[in-house]
Coordinates of C-alpha atoms in Angstrom, one line a residue:
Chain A
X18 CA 74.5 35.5 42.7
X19 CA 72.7 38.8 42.3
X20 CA 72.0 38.9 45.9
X21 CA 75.6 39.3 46.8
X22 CA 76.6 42.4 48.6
X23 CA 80.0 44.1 49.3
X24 CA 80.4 41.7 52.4
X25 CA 81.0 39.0 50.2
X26 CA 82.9 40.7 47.5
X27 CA 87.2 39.4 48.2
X28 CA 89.0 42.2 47.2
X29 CA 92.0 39.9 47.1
X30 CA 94.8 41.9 47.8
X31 CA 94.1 45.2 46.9
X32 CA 92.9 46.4 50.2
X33 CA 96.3 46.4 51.1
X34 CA 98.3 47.6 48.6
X35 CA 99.7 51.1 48.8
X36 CA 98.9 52.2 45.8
X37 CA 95.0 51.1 45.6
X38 CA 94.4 52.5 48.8
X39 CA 95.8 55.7 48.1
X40 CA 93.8 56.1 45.1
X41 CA 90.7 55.4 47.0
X42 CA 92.1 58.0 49.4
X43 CA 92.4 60.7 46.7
X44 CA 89.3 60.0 45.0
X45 CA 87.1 60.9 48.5
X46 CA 89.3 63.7 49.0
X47 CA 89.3 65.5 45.7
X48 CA 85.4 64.6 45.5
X49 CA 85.3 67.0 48.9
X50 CA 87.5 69.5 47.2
X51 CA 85.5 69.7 43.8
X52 CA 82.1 69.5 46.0
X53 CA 83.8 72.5 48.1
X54 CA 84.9 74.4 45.0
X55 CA 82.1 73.6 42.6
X56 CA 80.8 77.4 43.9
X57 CA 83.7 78.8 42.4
X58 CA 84.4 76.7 39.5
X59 CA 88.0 75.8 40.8
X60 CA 90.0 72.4 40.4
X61 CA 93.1 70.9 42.5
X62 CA 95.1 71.8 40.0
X63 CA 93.6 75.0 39.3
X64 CA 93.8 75.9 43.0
X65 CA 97.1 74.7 43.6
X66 CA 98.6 76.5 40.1
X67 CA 96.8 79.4 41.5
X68 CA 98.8 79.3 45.2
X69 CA 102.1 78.8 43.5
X70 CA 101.5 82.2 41.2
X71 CA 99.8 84.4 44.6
X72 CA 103.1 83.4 46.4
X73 CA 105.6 83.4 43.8
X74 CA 104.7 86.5 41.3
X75 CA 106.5 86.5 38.1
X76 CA 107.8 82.8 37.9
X77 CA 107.9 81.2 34.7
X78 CA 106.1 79.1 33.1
X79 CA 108.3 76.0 33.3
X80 CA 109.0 76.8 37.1
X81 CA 105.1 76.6 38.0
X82 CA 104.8 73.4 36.4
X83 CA 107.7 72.1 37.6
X84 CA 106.8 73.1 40.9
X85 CA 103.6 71.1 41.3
X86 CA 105.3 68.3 38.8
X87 CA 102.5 69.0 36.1
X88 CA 103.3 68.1 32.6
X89 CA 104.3 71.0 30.2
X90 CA 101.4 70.8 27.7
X91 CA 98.9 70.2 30.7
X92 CA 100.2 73.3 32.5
X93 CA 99.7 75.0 29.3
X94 CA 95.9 74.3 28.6
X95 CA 95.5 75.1 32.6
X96 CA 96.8 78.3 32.9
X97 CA 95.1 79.1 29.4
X98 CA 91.8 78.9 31.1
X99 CA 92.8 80.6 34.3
X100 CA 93.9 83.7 31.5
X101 CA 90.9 83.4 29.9
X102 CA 88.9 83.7 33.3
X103 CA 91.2 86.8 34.1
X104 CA 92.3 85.5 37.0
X105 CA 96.2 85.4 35.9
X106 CA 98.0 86.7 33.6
X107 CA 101.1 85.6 31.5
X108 CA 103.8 88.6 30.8
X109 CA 106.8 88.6 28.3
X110 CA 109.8 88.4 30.1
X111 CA 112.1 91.3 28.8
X112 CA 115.0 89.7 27.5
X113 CA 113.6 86.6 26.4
X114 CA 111.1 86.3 23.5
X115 CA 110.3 82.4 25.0
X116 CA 109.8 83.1 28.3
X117 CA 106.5 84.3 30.4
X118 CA 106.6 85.5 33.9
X119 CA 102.9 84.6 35.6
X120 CA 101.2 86.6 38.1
X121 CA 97.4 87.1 39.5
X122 CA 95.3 89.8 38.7
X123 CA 93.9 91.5 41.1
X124 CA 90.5 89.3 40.3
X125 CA 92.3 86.5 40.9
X126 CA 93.6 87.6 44.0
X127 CA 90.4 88.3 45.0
X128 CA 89.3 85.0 44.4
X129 CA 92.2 83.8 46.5
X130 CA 91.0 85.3 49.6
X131 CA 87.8 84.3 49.2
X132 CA 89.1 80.6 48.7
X133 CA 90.7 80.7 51.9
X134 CA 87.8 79.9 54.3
X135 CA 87.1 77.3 51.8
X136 CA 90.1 75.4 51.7
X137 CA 90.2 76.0 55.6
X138 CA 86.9 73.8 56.0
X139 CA 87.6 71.3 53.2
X140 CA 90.8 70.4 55.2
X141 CA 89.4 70.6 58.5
X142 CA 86.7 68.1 57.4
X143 CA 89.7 65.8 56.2
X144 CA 91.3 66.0 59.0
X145 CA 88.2 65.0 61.1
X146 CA 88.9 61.8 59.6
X147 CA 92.3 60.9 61.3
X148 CA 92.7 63.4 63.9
X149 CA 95.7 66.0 64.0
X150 CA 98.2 63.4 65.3
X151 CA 96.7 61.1 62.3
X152 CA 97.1 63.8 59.8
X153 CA 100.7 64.4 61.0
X154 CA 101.1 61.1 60.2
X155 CA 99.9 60.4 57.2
X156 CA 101.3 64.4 55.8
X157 CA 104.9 62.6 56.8
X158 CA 104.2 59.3 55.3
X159 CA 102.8 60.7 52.4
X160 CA 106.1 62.6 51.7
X161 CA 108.2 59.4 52.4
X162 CA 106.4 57.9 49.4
X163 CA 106.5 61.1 46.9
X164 CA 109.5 62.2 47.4
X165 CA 111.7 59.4 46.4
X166 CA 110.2 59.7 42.7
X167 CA 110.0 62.4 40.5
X168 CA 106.3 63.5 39.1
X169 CA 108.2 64.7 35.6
X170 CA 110.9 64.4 33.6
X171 CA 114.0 65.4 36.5
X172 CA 115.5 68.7 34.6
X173 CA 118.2 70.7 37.2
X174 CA 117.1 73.6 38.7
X175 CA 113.4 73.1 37.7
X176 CA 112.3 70.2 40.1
X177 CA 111.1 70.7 43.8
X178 CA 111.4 68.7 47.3
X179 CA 108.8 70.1 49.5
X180 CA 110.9 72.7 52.5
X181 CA 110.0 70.6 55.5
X182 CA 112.6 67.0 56.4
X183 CA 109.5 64.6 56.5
X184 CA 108.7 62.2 59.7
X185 CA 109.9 65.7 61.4
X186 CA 107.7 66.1 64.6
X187 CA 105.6 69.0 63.5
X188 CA 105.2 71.7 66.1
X189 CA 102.8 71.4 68.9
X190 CA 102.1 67.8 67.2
X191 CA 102.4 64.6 70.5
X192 CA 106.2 64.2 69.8
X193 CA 107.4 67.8 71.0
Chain B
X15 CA 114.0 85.9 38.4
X16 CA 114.8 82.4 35.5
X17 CA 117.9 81.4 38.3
X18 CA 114.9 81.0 41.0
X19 CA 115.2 77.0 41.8
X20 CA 113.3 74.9 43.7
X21 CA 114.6 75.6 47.3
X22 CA 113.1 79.2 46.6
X23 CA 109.6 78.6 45.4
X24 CA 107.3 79.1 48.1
X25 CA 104.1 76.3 47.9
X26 CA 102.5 78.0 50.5
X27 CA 99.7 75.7 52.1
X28 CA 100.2 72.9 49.6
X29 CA 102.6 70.5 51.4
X30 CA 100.4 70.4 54.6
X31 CA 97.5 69.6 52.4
X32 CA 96.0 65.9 53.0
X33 CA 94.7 66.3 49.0
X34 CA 98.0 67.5 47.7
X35 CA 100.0 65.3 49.0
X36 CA 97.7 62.3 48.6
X37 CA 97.8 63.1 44.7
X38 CA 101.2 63.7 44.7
X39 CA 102.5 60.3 46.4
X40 CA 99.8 58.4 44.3
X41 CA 101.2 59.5 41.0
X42 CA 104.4 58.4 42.1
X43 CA 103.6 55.1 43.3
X44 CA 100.9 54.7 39.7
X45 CA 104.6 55.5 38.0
X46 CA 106.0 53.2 39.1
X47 CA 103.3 50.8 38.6
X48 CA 102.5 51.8 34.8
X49 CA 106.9 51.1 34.3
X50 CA 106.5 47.8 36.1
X51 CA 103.2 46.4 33.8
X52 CA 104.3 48.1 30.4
X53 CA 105.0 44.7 29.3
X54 CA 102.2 43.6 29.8
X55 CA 99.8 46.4 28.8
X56 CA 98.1 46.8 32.1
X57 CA 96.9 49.7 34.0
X58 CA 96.1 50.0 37.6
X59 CA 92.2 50.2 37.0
X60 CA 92.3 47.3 34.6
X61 CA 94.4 45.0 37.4
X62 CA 92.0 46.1 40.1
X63 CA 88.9 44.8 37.8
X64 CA 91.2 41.5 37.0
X65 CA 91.7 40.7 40.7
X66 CA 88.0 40.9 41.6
X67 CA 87.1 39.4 38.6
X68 CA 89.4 36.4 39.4
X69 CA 88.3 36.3 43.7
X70 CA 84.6 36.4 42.6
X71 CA 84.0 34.7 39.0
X72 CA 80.6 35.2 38.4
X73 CA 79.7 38.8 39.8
X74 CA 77.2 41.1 37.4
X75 CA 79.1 44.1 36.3
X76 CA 77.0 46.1 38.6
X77 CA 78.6 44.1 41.5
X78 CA 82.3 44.5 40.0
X79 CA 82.3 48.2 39.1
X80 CA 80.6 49.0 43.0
X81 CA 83.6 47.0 44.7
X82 CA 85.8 49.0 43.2
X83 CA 84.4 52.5 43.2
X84 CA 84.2 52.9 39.5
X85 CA 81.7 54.5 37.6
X86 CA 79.2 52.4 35.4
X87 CA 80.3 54.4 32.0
X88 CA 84.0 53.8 32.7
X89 CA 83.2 50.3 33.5
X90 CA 82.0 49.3 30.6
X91 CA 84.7 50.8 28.5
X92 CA 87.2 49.1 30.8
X93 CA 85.7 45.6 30.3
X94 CA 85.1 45.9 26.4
X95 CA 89.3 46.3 26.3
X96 CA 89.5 43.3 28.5
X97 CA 87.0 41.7 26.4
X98 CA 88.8 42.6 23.3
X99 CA 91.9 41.0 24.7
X100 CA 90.2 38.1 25.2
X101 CA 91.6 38.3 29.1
X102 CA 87.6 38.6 30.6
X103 CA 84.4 37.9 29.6
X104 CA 80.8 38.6 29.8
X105 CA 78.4 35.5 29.9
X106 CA 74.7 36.1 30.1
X107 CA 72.7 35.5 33.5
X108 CA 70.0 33.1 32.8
X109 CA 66.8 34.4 33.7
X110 CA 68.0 37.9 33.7
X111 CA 68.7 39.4 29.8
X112 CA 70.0 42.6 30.8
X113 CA 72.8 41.1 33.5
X114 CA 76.0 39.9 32.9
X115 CA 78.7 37.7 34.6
X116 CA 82.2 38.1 34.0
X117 CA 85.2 35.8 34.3
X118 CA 88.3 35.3 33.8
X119 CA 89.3 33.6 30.0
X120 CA 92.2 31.1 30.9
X121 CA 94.5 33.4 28.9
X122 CA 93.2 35.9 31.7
X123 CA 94.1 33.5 34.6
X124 CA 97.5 32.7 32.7
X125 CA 98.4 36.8 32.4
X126 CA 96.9 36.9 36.4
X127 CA 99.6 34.3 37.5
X128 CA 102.5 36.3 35.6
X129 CA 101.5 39.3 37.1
X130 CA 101.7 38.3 40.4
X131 CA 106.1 38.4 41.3
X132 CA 105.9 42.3 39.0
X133 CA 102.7 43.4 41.5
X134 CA 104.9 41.9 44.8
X135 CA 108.3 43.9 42.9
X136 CA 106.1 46.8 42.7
X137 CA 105.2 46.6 46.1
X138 CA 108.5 46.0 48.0
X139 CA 109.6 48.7 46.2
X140 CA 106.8 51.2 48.0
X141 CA 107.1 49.8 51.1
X142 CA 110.7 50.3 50.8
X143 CA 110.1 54.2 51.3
X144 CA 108.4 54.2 54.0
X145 CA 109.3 50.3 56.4
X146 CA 107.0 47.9 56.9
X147 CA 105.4 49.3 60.2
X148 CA 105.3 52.8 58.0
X149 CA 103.4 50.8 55.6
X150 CA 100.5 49.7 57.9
X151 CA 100.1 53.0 59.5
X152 CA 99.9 54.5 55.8
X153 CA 97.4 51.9 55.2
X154 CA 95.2 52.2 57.9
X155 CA 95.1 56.1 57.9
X156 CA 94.2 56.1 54.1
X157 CA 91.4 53.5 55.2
X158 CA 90.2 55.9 57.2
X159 CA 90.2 58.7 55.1
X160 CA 88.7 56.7 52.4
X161 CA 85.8 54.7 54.0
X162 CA 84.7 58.3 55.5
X163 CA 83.4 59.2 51.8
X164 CA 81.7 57.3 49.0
X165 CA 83.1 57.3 45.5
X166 CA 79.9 56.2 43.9
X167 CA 76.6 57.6 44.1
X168 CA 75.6 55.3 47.5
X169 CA 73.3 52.6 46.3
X170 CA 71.8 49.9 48.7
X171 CA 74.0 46.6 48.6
X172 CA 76.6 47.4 45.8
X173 CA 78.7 49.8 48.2
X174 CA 81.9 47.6 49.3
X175 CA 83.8 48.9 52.7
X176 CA 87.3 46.7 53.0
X177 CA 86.8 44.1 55.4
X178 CA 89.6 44.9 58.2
X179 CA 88.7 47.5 60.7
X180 CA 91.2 50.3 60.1
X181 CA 94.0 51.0 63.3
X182 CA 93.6 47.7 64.0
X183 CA 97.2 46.2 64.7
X184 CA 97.6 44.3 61.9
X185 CA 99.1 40.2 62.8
X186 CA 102.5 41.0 62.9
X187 CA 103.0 44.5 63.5
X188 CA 104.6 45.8 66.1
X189 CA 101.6 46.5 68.1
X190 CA 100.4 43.0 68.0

């Protein structure tokens, strides 16, 4: 019995299901990222919190989180240690004693453009993987799936559908 | 600026992202999956461990915890609550004091047998987003973005790979 390798092992059918092999999927791929990162100390969620701020300057709070579909009290301890790193910044929103408006610091977009290359390998390597057709693909299907839920609690005005119709033939991609 | 909705925010790079969008669609479809097996208490790692506990009775938890890409720490914290339940359990190799074989309890293979029409639910209702041909192309790309990596640190004969080649049509698809 100890001799048994993974050729043996039945995995039943979890090989097939969507959800196990999209875990699996996620785990590779954030184990790149963090590998990538680890230089700079950044997560997914720090990055991606980060991207939302740099192109969006002085959103709220609850529109961040919203945004990338990250729980309130998460969002919360995140952006408390991006503050504490200097590399954004909450500001009172005048008007509103409740509400704080988010934006880099000039550290942080520092940081940003030196994350660039970065991010630019990390997804090239990814997209070794499947090709550009492939990642077209799998972007697309990808959206099919996350789109018909809702990451939190659906509140108007503060939820978000990605920009792009998905299964849309992406410019210069084989079905133009 | 607080009337900014969701068609405005600008995610930049993040919706062309294999990462992002991988984590996105697979807290969606581990929603849905948590909702469906509430009743019965079971999580998506804890159903993984079930279903190759069931296919293979007898594996060590070395074995077990390499099939499914899960580290040894987390492991054994995941068995001692399926142990506690009295759904698995760890029986003593002979010859071998420090290895241990799990099976299923029969209140294990009773719960396994219930949970297989809310796992096919569960499912149909993910394959509903994206059709069944959408389905095996979704599988097959994740494959291939997941076999590419390892999730554990690589050790010789407890590794698993699924055994299908990835792209290959699978029996019934439209490209068979």
């Amino acid at each position: 019995m100890s001799e048994r390798t993974k050729a043996d092992i039945d995995l039943g059918p979890l090989p097939e299901l969507i959800g196990y092999v999209l875990r699996r999927a996620q785990l590779v791929v954030f184990q790149d990222f963090f590998a990538a990162f680890a230089p700079f100390d950044i997560s997914p969620a720090q990055f991606s919190v980060l991207t939302v701020i740099e192109r969006n300057p002085g959103l709220t709070q609850t529109q961040v989180a919203a945004a990338l579909g990250i729980k309130r009290t998460n969002f919360v301890g995140l952006l408390n240690e991006l503050e504490k790193r200097t590399l954004a910044e909450r500001r009172q929103v005048s008007g509103d004693k409740r509400s704080y408006a988010l934006y880099l610091t000039s550290e942080g977009a520092a940081l940003m453009r030196k994350l660039r290359p970065v991010l630019k390998a990390h997804e090239t390597r990814m997209i070794a993987k499947v090709g550009e057709d492939g990642r077209d693909q799998l972007v697309a299907l990808l959206h099919d799936i996350a789109d018909a839920g809702e990451l939190c609690e659906p509140r108007n005005g503060t939820g978000i559908k990605r920009a792009k119709a998905s299964r849309a033939p992406r410019p210069g991609s084989a079905e133009t």
